[in-house]
Amino acid sequence: ETGVTQTPRHLVMGMTNKKSLKCEQHLGHNAMYWYKQSAKKPLELMFVYNFKEQTENNSVPSRFSPECPNSSHLFLHLHTLQPEDSALYLCASVRRQSASTEAFFGQGTRLTVV
Amino acid sequence: KQEVTQIPAALSVPEGENLVLNCSFTDSAIYNLQWFRQDPGKGLTSLLLIQSSQREQTSGRLNASLDKSSGRSTLYIAASQPGDSATYLCAVPGANSKLTFGKGITLSVRP
């Protein structure tokens, strides 16, 4: 148990669907990140939120839309996805102490786009 | 731009063997390095966080070392067990605390 909860764990959606991924942490951290993990590739950073403000958008297509209503919750809204968007989506809650950075990950959402 | 390399991509060892997993990074101006474990289809579990001021960090059968000057970290696993089979990733923070990950080493421990 890492203290970071992602729902749903598995999601199958059609290319015309709209769905949302949810991430929740109660670790008291102020930074939350979305990562994409595709087979045989390193983790790809998608978005960074610090104190509810988006500070990083790593050239992510607009069909992915993040939302951070408060420092404990992070959403990833999905619409008109493509089959190549099928991947494991991971949320991280990040603790920053002095210059040190420590990440805690959720269990991920396995997304399949059909 | 920071690059993190983990070689080899896969490793298979017999149970009971002591082993070392390597991680190298190109920019030595780091504050810490974190090792993770990932089981298939699951999230990342943090194993060890080693600060730049530390040379080693230990947790049970795991020992991580960090040599900033040479851009290397190692994860030592003592007396490996089949339950240690997983993918092991290392990550270093860069500008704005963005983490750069290696591709991971997939470890298989044979009974």
PDB file of N, CA, C and O in Angstrom, chain B residues 30-96:
ATOM      1  N   ILE B  30      22.721  15.538  -9.329  1.00  0.00           N
ATOM      2  CA  ILE B  30      21.451  15.029  -8.812  1.00  0.00           C
ATOM      3  C   ILE B  30      21.432  15.155  -7.298  1.00  0.00           C
ATOM      4  O   ILE B  30      22.468  15.185  -6.648  1.00  0.00           O
ATOM      5  N   TYR B  31      20.244  15.224  -6.738  1.00  0.00           N
ATOM      6  CA  TYR B  31      20.100  15.318  -5.284  1.00  0.00           C
ATOM      7  C   TYR B  31      19.800  13.975  -4.653  1.00  0.00           C
ATOM      8  O   TYR B  31      20.039  13.762  -3.471  1.00  0.00           O
ATOM      9  N   ASN B  32      19.215  13.083  -5.456  1.00  0.00           N
ATOM     10  CA  ASN B  32      18.919  11.759  -4.928  1.00  0.00           C
ATOM     11  C   ASN B  32      18.627  10.814  -6.085  1.00  0.00           C
ATOM     12  O   ASN B  32      18.517  11.237  -7.244  1.00  0.00           O
ATOM     13  N   LEU B  33      18.541   9.552  -5.782  1.00  0.00           N
ATOM     14  CA  LEU B  33      18.197   8.527  -6.775  1.00  0.00           C
ATOM     15  C   LEU B  33      17.262   7.553  -6.084  1.00  0.00           C
ATOM     16  O   LEU B  33      17.432   7.244  -4.894  1.00  0.00           O
ATOM     17  N   GLN B  34      16.284   7.085  -6.821  1.00  0.00           N
ATOM     18  CA  GLN B  34      15.289   6.195  -6.238  1.00  0.00           C
ATOM     19  C   GLN B  34      15.226   4.898  -7.033  1.00  0.00           C
ATOM     20  O   GLN B  34      15.220   4.919  -8.268  1.00  0.00           O
ATOM     21  N   TRP B  35      15.190   3.786  -6.317  1.00  0.00           N
ATOM     22  CA  TRP B  35      15.013   2.467  -6.935  1.00  0.00           C
ATOM     23  C   TRP B  35      13.581   2.001  -6.689  1.00  0.00           C
ATOM     24  O   TRP B  35      13.043   2.132  -5.581  1.00  0.00           O
ATOM     25  N   PHE B  36      13.004   1.408  -7.747  1.00  0.00           N
ATOM     26  CA  PHE B  36      11.643   0.899  -7.678  1.00  0.00           C
ATOM     27  C   PHE B  36      11.606  -0.554  -8.131  1.00  0.00           C
ATOM     28  O   PHE B  36      12.461  -1.017  -8.898  1.00  0.00           O
ATOM     29  N   ARG B  37      10.561  -1.221  -7.731  1.00  0.00           N
ATOM     30  CA  ARG B  37      10.246  -2.550  -8.219  1.00  0.00           C
ATOM     31  C   ARG B  37       8.866  -2.483  -8.864  1.00  0.00           C
ATOM     32  O   ARG B  37       7.949  -1.826  -8.339  1.00  0.00           O
ATOM     33  N   GLN B  38       8.727  -3.188 -10.003  1.00  0.00           N
ATOM     34  CA  GLN B  38       7.423  -3.255 -10.659  1.00  0.00           C
ATOM     35  C   GLN B  38       7.107  -4.698 -11.019  1.00  0.00           C
ATOM     36  O   GLN B  38       7.860  -5.335 -11.752  1.00  0.00           O
ATOM     37  N   ASP B  39       5.994  -5.196 -10.526  1.00  0.00           N
ATOM     38  CA  ASP B  39       5.493  -6.504 -10.911  1.00  0.00           C
ATOM     39  C   ASP B  39       4.628  -6.332 -12.158  1.00  0.00           C
ATOM     40  O   ASP B  39       4.067  -5.257 -12.397  1.00  0.00           O
ATOM     41  N   PRO B  40       4.502  -7.388 -12.971  1.00  0.00           N
ATOM     42  CA  PRO B  40       3.773  -7.256 -14.244  1.00  0.00           C
ATOM     43  C   PRO B  40       2.383  -6.662 -14.077  1.00  0.00           C
ATOM     44  O   PRO B  40       1.591  -7.123 -13.261  1.00  0.00           O
ATOM     45  N   GLY B  41       2.113  -5.622 -14.841  1.00  0.00           N
ATOM     46  CA  GLY B  41       0.799  -5.000 -14.837  1.00  0.00           C
ATOM     47  C   GLY B  41       0.474  -4.183 -13.606  1.00  0.00           C
ATOM     48  O   GLY B  41      -0.655  -3.713 -13.445  1.00  0.00           O
ATOM     49  N   LYS B  42       1.465  -3.988 -12.755  1.00  0.00           N
ATOM     50  CA  LYS B  42       1.213  -3.260 -11.508  1.00  0.00           C
ATOM     51  C   LYS B  42       1.953  -1.929 -11.506  1.00  0.00           C
ATOM     52  O   LYS B  42       2.727  -1.603 -12.410  1.00  0.00           O
ATOM     53  N   GLY B  43       1.716  -1.170 -10.444  1.00  0.00           N
ATOM     54  CA  GLY B  43       2.420   0.091 -10.290  1.00  0.00           C
ATOM     55  C   GLY B  43       3.832  -0.110  -9.784  1.00  0.00           C
ATOM     56  O   GLY B  43       4.309  -1.236  -9.656  1.00  0.00           O
ATOM     57  N   LEU B  44       4.507   1.010  -9.520  1.00  0.00           N
ATOM     58  CA  LEU B  44       5.878   0.958  -9.031  1.00  0.00           C
ATOM     59  C   LEU B  44       5.883   1.028  -7.508  1.00  0.00           C
ATOM     60  O   LEU B  44       5.205   1.881  -6.923  1.00  0.00           O
ATOM     61  N   THR B  45       6.666   0.153  -6.915  1.00  0.00           N
ATOM     62  CA  THR B  45       6.836   0.161  -5.464  1.00  0.00           C
ATOM     63  C   THR B  45       8.227   0.691  -5.149  1.00  0.00           C
ATOM     64  O   THR B  45       9.219   0.178  -5.657  1.00  0.00           O
ATOM     65  N   SER B  46       8.286   1.716  -4.331  1.00  0.00           N
ATOM     66  CA  SER B  46       9.576   2.295  -3.967  1.00  0.00           C
ATOM     67  C   SER B  46      10.348   1.335  -3.070  1.00  0.00           C
ATOM     68  O   SER B  46       9.801   0.791  -2.099  1.00  0.00           O
ATOM     69  N   LEU B  47      11.606   1.098  -3.433  1.00  0.00           N
ATOM     70  CA  LEU B  47      12.467   0.209  -2.644  1.00  0.00           C
ATOM     71  C   LEU B  47      13.403   1.004  -1.745  1.00  0.00           C
ATOM     72  O   LEU B  47      13.492   0.761  -0.543  1.00  0.00           O
ATOM     73  N   LEU B  48      14.112   1.910  -2.374  1.00  0.00           N
ATOM     74  CA  LEU B  48      15.121   2.679  -1.636  1.00  0.00           C
ATOM     75  C   LEU B  48      15.259   4.052  -2.259  1.00  0.00           C
ATOM     76  O   LEU B  48      15.207   4.201  -3.481  1.00  0.00           O
ATOM     77  N   LEU B  49      15.448   5.035  -1.405  1.00  0.00           N
ATOM     78  CA  LEU B  49      15.791   6.385  -1.834  1.00  0.00           C
ATOM     79  C   LEU B  49      17.162   6.673  -1.257  1.00  0.00           C
ATOM     80  O   LEU B  49      17.366   6.555  -0.044  1.00  0.00           O
ATOM     81  N   ILE B  50      18.096   7.042  -2.115  1.00  0.00           N
ATOM     82  CA  ILE B  50      19.432   7.328  -1.636  1.00  0.00           C
ATOM     83  C   ILE B  50      19.760   8.784  -1.978  1.00  0.00           C
ATOM     84  O   ILE B  50      19.633   9.212  -3.122  1.00  0.00           O
ATOM     85  N   GLN B  51      20.122   9.532  -0.940  1.00  0.00           N
ATOM     86  CA  GLN B  51      20.428  10.944  -1.117  1.00  0.00           C
ATOM     87  C   GLN B  51      21.830  11.109  -1.699  1.00  0.00           C
ATOM     88  O   GLN B  51      22.678  10.232  -1.551  1.00  0.00           O
ATOM     89  N   SER B  52      22.064  12.252  -2.306  1.00  0.00           N
ATOM     90  CA  SER B  52      23.371  12.495  -2.927  1.00  0.00           C
ATOM     91  C   SER B  52      24.487  12.547  -1.883  1.00  0.00           C
ATOM     92  O   SER B  52      25.652  12.287  -2.206  1.00  0.00           O
ATOM     93  N   SER B  53      24.123  12.859  -0.632  1.00  0.00           N
ATOM     94  CA  SER B  53      25.125  12.927   0.438  1.00  0.00           C
ATOM     95  C   SER B  53      25.438  11.547   1.009  1.00  0.00           C
ATOM     96  O   SER B  53      26.359  11.387   1.805  1.00  0.00           O
ATOM     97  N   GLN B  54      24.634  10.554   0.633  1.00  0.00           N
ATOM     98  CA  GLN B  54      24.840   9.202   1.139  1.00  0.00           C
ATOM     99  C   GLN B  54      25.595   8.375   0.101  1.00  0.00           C
ATOM    100  O   GLN B  54      25.489   8.615  -1.098  1.00  0.00           O
ATOM    101  N   ARG B  55      26.279   7.377   0.566  1.00  0.00           N
ATOM    102  CA  ARG B  55      26.935   6.460  -0.370  1.00  0.00           C
ATOM    103  C   ARG B  55      26.166   5.146  -0.452  1.00  0.00           C
ATOM    104  O   ARG B  55      26.244   4.450  -1.466  1.00  0.00           O
ATOM    105  N   GLU B  56      25.441   4.821   0.625  1.00  0.00           N
ATOM    106  CA  GLU B  56      24.701   3.564   0.648  1.00  0.00           C
ATOM    107  C   GLU B  56      23.403   3.737   1.420  1.00  0.00           C
ATOM    108  O   GLU B  56      23.287   4.584   2.295  1.00  0.00           O
ATOM    109  N   GLN B  57      22.456   2.846   1.080  1.00  0.00           N
ATOM    110  CA  GLN B  57      21.192   2.798   1.796  1.00  0.00           C
ATOM    111  C   GLN B  57      20.760   1.344   1.788  1.00  0.00           C
ATOM    112  O   GLN B  57      20.839   0.675   0.753  1.00  0.00           O
ATOM    113  N   THR B  58      20.284   0.873   2.946  1.00  0.00           N
ATOM    114  CA  THR B  58      19.975  -0.557   3.075  1.00  0.00           C
ATOM    115  C   THR B  58      18.552  -0.759   3.556  1.00  0.00           C
ATOM    116  O   THR B  58      18.053  -0.006   4.395  1.00  0.00           O
ATOM    117  N   SER B  59      17.925  -1.825   3.020  1.00  0.00           N
ATOM    118  CA  SER B  59      16.615  -2.230   3.491  1.00  0.00           C
ATOM    119  C   SER B  59      16.526  -3.737   3.332  1.00  0.00           C
ATOM    120  O   SER B  59      16.416  -4.256   2.224  1.00  0.00           O
ATOM    121  N   GLY B  60      16.608  -4.440   4.428  1.00  0.00           N
ATOM    122  CA  GLY B  60      16.548  -5.901   4.389  1.00  0.00           C
ATOM    123  C   GLY B  60      17.675  -6.478   3.556  1.00  0.00           C
ATOM    124  O   GLY B  60      18.860  -6.212   3.804  1.00  0.00           O
ATOM    125  N   ARG B  61      17.319  -7.267   2.534  1.00  0.00           N
ATOM    126  CA  ARG B  61      18.321  -7.886   1.662  1.00  0.00           C
ATOM    127  C   ARG B  61      18.778  -6.960   0.534  1.00  0.00           C
ATOM    128  O   ARG B  61      19.581  -7.366  -0.314  1.00  0.00           O
ATOM    129  N   LEU B  62      18.286  -5.750   0.523  1.00  0.00           N
ATOM    130  CA  LEU B  62      18.617  -4.807  -0.535  1.00  0.00           C
ATOM    131  C   LEU B  62      19.605  -3.760  -0.028  1.00  0.00           C
ATOM    132  O   LEU B  62      19.486  -3.276   1.091  1.00  0.00           O
ATOM    133  N   ASN B  63      20.556  -3.441  -0.891  1.00  0.00           N
ATOM    134  CA  ASN B  63      21.515  -2.387  -0.582  1.00  0.00           C
ATOM    135  C   ASN B  63      21.745  -1.576  -1.847  1.00  0.00           C
ATOM    136  O   ASN B  63      22.077  -2.141  -2.893  1.00  0.00           O
ATOM    137  N   ALA B  64      21.532  -0.268  -1.751  1.00  0.00           N
ATOM    138  CA  ALA B  64      21.760   0.604  -2.902  1.00  0.00           C
ATOM    139  C   ALA B  64      22.963   1.482  -2.626  1.00  0.00           C
ATOM    140  O   ALA B  64      23.133   1.988  -1.516  1.00  0.00           O
ATOM    141  N   SER B  65      23.798   1.645  -3.632  1.00  0.00           N
ATOM    142  CA  SER B  65      24.932   2.549  -3.516  1.00  0.00           C
ATOM    143  C   SER B  65      24.831   3.622  -4.583  1.00  0.00           C
ATOM    144  O   SER B  65      24.165   3.440  -5.605  1.00  0.00           O
ATOM    145  N   LEU B  66      25.480   4.738  -4.320  1.00  0.00           N
ATOM    146  CA  LEU B  66      25.448   5.852  -5.263  1.00  0.00           C
ATOM    147  C   LEU B  66      26.834   6.469  -5.368  1.00  0.00           C
ATOM    148  O   LEU B  66      27.451   6.809  -4.345  1.00  0.00           O
ATOM    149  N   ASP B  67      27.314   6.595  -6.583  1.00  0.00           N
ATOM    150  CA  ASP B  67      28.578   7.274  -6.861  1.00  0.00           C
ATOM    151  C   ASP B  67      28.267   8.369  -7.874  1.00  0.00           C
ATOM    152  O   ASP B  67      28.219   8.130  -9.081  1.00  0.00           O
ATOM    153  N   LYS B  68      28.043   9.567  -7.361  1.00  0.00           N
ATOM    154  CA  LYS B  68      27.655  10.679  -8.237  1.00  0.00           C
ATOM    155  C   LYS B  68      28.735  11.008  -9.252  1.00  0.00           C
ATOM    156  O   LYS B  68      28.448  11.275 -10.417  1.00  0.00           O
ATOM    157  N   SER B  69      29.976  10.983  -8.809  1.00  0.00           N
ATOM    158  CA  SER B  69      31.055  11.423  -9.693  1.00  0.00           C
ATOM    159  C   SER B  69      31.158  10.550 -10.931  1.00  0.00           C
ATOM    160  O   SER B  69      31.501  11.034 -12.021  1.00  0.00           O
ATOM    161  N   SER B  70      30.865   9.268 -10.781  1.00  0.00           N
ATOM    162  CA  SER B  70      30.942   8.378 -11.935  1.00  0.00           C
ATOM    163  C   SER B  70      29.583   8.182 -12.593  1.00  0.00           C
ATOM    164  O   SER B  70      29.476   7.470 -13.594  1.00  0.00           O
ATOM    165  N   GLY B  71      28.545   8.778 -12.029  1.00  0.00           N
ATOM    166  CA  GLY B  71      27.214   8.664 -12.608  1.00  0.00           C
ATOM    167  C   GLY B  71      26.651   7.261 -12.519  1.00  0.00           C
ATOM    168  O   GLY B  71      26.036   6.780 -13.483  1.00  0.00           O
ATOM    169  N   ARG B  72      26.852   6.594 -11.372  1.00  0.00           N
ATOM    170  CA  ARG B  72      26.397   5.208 -11.244  1.00  0.00           C
ATOM    171  C   ARG B  72      25.730   4.930  -9.911  1.00  0.00           C
ATOM    172  O   ARG B  72      26.104   5.490  -8.883  1.00  0.00           O
ATOM    173  N   SER B  73      24.775   4.033  -9.977  1.00  0.00           N
ATOM    174  CA  SER B  73      24.171   3.486  -8.774  1.00  0.00           C
ATOM    175  C   SER B  73      24.025   1.986  -8.983  1.00  0.00           C
ATOM    176  O   SER B  73      23.844   1.514 -10.113  1.00  0.00           O
ATOM    177  N   THR B  74      24.139   1.242  -7.905  1.00  0.00           N
ATOM    178  CA  THR B  74      23.919  -0.201  -7.975  1.00  0.00           C
ATOM    179  C   THR B  74      22.904  -0.602  -6.921  1.00  0.00           C
ATOM    180  O   THR B  74      22.851  -0.018  -5.838  1.00  0.00           O
ATOM    181  N   LEU B  75      22.113  -1.595  -7.256  1.00  0.00           N
ATOM    182  CA  LEU B  75      21.191  -2.217  -6.303  1.00  0.00           C
ATOM    183  C   LEU B  75      21.661  -3.652  -6.105  1.00  0.00           C
ATOM    184  O   LEU B  75      21.675  -4.444  -7.044  1.00  0.00           O
ATOM    185  N   TYR B  76      22.069  -3.931  -4.890  1.00  0.00           N
ATOM    186  CA  TYR B  76      22.568  -5.266  -4.538  1.00  0.00           C
ATOM    187  C   TYR B  76      21.434  -6.038  -3.863  1.00  0.00           C
ATOM    188  O   TYR B  76      20.804  -5.541  -2.924  1.00  0.00           O
ATOM    189  N   ILE B  77      21.173  -7.236  -4.384  1.00  0.00           N
ATOM    190  CA  ILE B  77      20.157  -8.103  -3.790  1.00  0.00           C
ATOM    191  C   ILE B  77      20.867  -9.342  -3.255  1.00  0.00           C
ATOM    192  O   ILE B  77      21.504 -10.083  -4.029  1.00  0.00           O
ATOM    193  N   ALA B  78      20.782  -9.559  -1.977  1.00  0.00           N
ATOM    194  CA  ALA B  78      21.443 -10.707  -1.351  1.00  0.00           C
ATOM    195  C   ALA B  78      20.506 -11.909  -1.337  1.00  0.00           C
ATOM    196  O   ALA B  78      19.294 -11.770  -1.132  1.00  0.00           O
ATOM    197  N   ALA B  79      21.090 -13.077  -1.526  1.00  0.00           N
ATOM    198  CA  ALA B  79      20.354 -14.346  -1.412  1.00  0.00           C
ATOM    199  C   ALA B  79      19.013 -14.280  -2.145  1.00  0.00           C
ATOM    200  O   ALA B  79      17.942 -14.392  -1.535  1.00  0.00           O
ATOM    201  N   SER B  80      19.075 -14.109  -3.443  1.00  0.00           N
ATOM    202  CA  SER B  80      17.864 -13.881  -4.235  1.00  0.00           C
ATOM    203  C   SER B  80      16.856 -15.025  -4.093  1.00  0.00           C
ATOM    204  O   SER B  80      17.228 -16.200  -3.907  1.00  0.00           O
ATOM    205  N   GLN B  81      15.575 -14.669  -4.186  1.00  0.00           N
ATOM    206  CA  GLN B  81      14.474 -15.617  -4.054  1.00  0.00           C
ATOM    207  C   GLN B  81      13.550 -15.488  -5.270  1.00  0.00           C
ATOM    208  O   GLN B  81      13.504 -14.424  -5.891  1.00  0.00           O
ATOM    209  N   PRO B  82      12.796 -16.526  -5.586  1.00  0.00           N
ATOM    210  CA  PRO B  82      11.856 -16.410  -6.727  1.00  0.00           C
ATOM    211  C   PRO B  82      10.911 -15.211  -6.602  1.00  0.00           C
ATOM    212  O   PRO B  82      10.528 -14.606  -7.599  1.00  0.00           O
ATOM    213  N   GLY B  83      10.551 -14.868  -5.380  1.00  0.00           N
ATOM    214  CA  GLY B  83       9.685 -13.711  -5.156  1.00  0.00           C
ATOM    215  C   GLY B  83      10.328 -12.390  -5.512  1.00  0.00           C
ATOM    216  O   GLY B  83       9.634 -11.362  -5.571  1.00  0.00           O
ATOM    217  N   ASP B  84      11.634 -12.388  -5.759  1.00  0.00           N
ATOM    218  CA  ASP B  84      12.310 -11.159  -6.183  1.00  0.00           C
ATOM    219  C   ASP B  84      12.138 -10.914  -7.671  1.00  0.00           C
ATOM    220  O   ASP B  84      12.533  -9.862  -8.185  1.00  0.00           O
ATOM    221  N   SER B  85      11.571 -11.876  -8.383  1.00  0.00           N
ATOM    222  CA  SER B  85      11.367 -11.734  -9.828  1.00  0.00           C
ATOM    223  C   SER B  85      10.427 -10.570 -10.107  1.00  0.00           C
ATOM    224  O   SER B  85       9.296 -10.537  -9.624  1.00  0.00           O
ATOM    225  N   ALA B  86      10.919  -9.609 -10.856  1.00  0.00           N
ATOM    226  CA  ALA B  86      10.176  -8.384 -11.157  1.00  0.00           C
ATOM    227  C   ALA B  86      11.056  -7.527 -12.049  1.00  0.00           C
ATOM    228  O   ALA B  86      12.178  -7.908 -12.379  1.00  0.00           O
ATOM    229  N   THR B  87      10.537  -6.352 -12.406  1.00  0.00           N
ATOM    230  CA  THR B  87      11.352  -5.378 -13.120  1.00  0.00           C
ATOM    231  C   THR B  87      11.805  -4.323 -12.130  1.00  0.00           C
ATOM    232  O   THR B  87      11.002  -3.821 -11.333  1.00  0.00           O
ATOM    233  N   TYR B  88      13.080  -3.984 -12.181  1.00  0.00           N
ATOM    234  CA  TYR B  88      13.657  -3.011 -11.262  1.00  0.00           C
ATOM    235  C   TYR B  88      14.042  -1.764 -12.053  1.00  0.00           C
ATOM    236  O   TYR B  88      14.762  -1.842 -13.045  1.00  0.00           O
ATOM    237  N   LEU B  89      13.547  -0.623 -11.587  1.00  0.00           N
ATOM    238  CA  LEU B  89      13.803   0.635 -12.272  1.00  0.00           C
ATOM    239  C   LEU B  89      14.501   1.608 -11.341  1.00  0.00           C
ATOM    240  O   LEU B  89      14.231   1.634 -10.137  1.00  0.00           O
ATOM    241  N   CYS B  90      15.355   2.424 -11.925  1.00  0.00           N
ATOM    242  CA  CYS B  90      15.952   3.518 -11.164  1.00  0.00           C
ATOM    243  C   CYS B  90      15.492   4.832 -11.782  1.00  0.00           C
ATOM    244  O   CYS B  90      15.154   4.887 -12.975  1.00  0.00           O
ATOM    245  N   ALA B  91      15.457   5.875 -10.965  1.00  0.00           N
ATOM    246  CA  ALA B  91      14.992   7.178 -11.436  1.00  0.00           C
ATOM    247  C   ALA B  91      15.744   8.280 -10.716  1.00  0.00           C
ATOM    248  O   ALA B  91      16.053   8.164  -9.527  1.00  0.00           O
ATOM    249  N   VAL B  92      16.023   9.348 -11.451  1.00  0.00           N
ATOM    250  CA  VAL B  92      16.678  10.520 -10.858  1.00  0.00           C
ATOM    251  C   VAL B  92      15.838  11.749 -11.165  1.00  0.00           C
ATOM    252  O   VAL B  92      15.277  11.870 -12.257  1.00  0.00           O
ATOM    253  N   PRO B  93      15.747  12.673 -10.217  1.00  0.00           N
ATOM    254  CA  PRO B  93      14.991  13.905 -10.467  1.00  0.00           C
ATOM    255  C   PRO B  93      15.850  14.922 -11.186  1.00  0.00           C
ATOM    256  O   PRO B  93      17.056  15.016 -10.958  1.00  0.00           O
ATOM    257  N   GLY B  94      15.176  15.672 -12.058  1.00  0.00           N
ATOM    258  CA  GLY B  94      15.883  16.741 -12.758  1.00  0.00           C
ATOM    259  C   GLY B  94      15.243  18.079 -12.451  1.00  0.00           C
ATOM    260  O   GLY B  94      14.697  18.288 -11.376  1.00  0.00           O
ATOM    261  N   ALA B  95      15.261  18.955 -13.431  1.00  0.00           N
ATOM    262  CA  ALA B  95      14.674  20.279 -13.256  1.00  0.00           C
ATOM    263  C   ALA B  95      13.199  20.162 -12.918  1.00  0.00           C
ATOM    264  O   ALA B  95      12.494  19.315 -13.470  1.00  0.00           O
ATOM    265  N   ASN B  96      12.756  20.980 -11.970  1.00  0.00           N
ATOM    266  CA  ASN B  96      11.352  20.968 -11.544  1.00  0.00           C
ATOM    267  C   ASN B  96      10.910  19.609 -11.000  1.00  0.00           C
ATOM    268  O   ASN B  96       9.739  19.262 -11.095  1.00  0.00           O
TER     269      ASN B  96
END
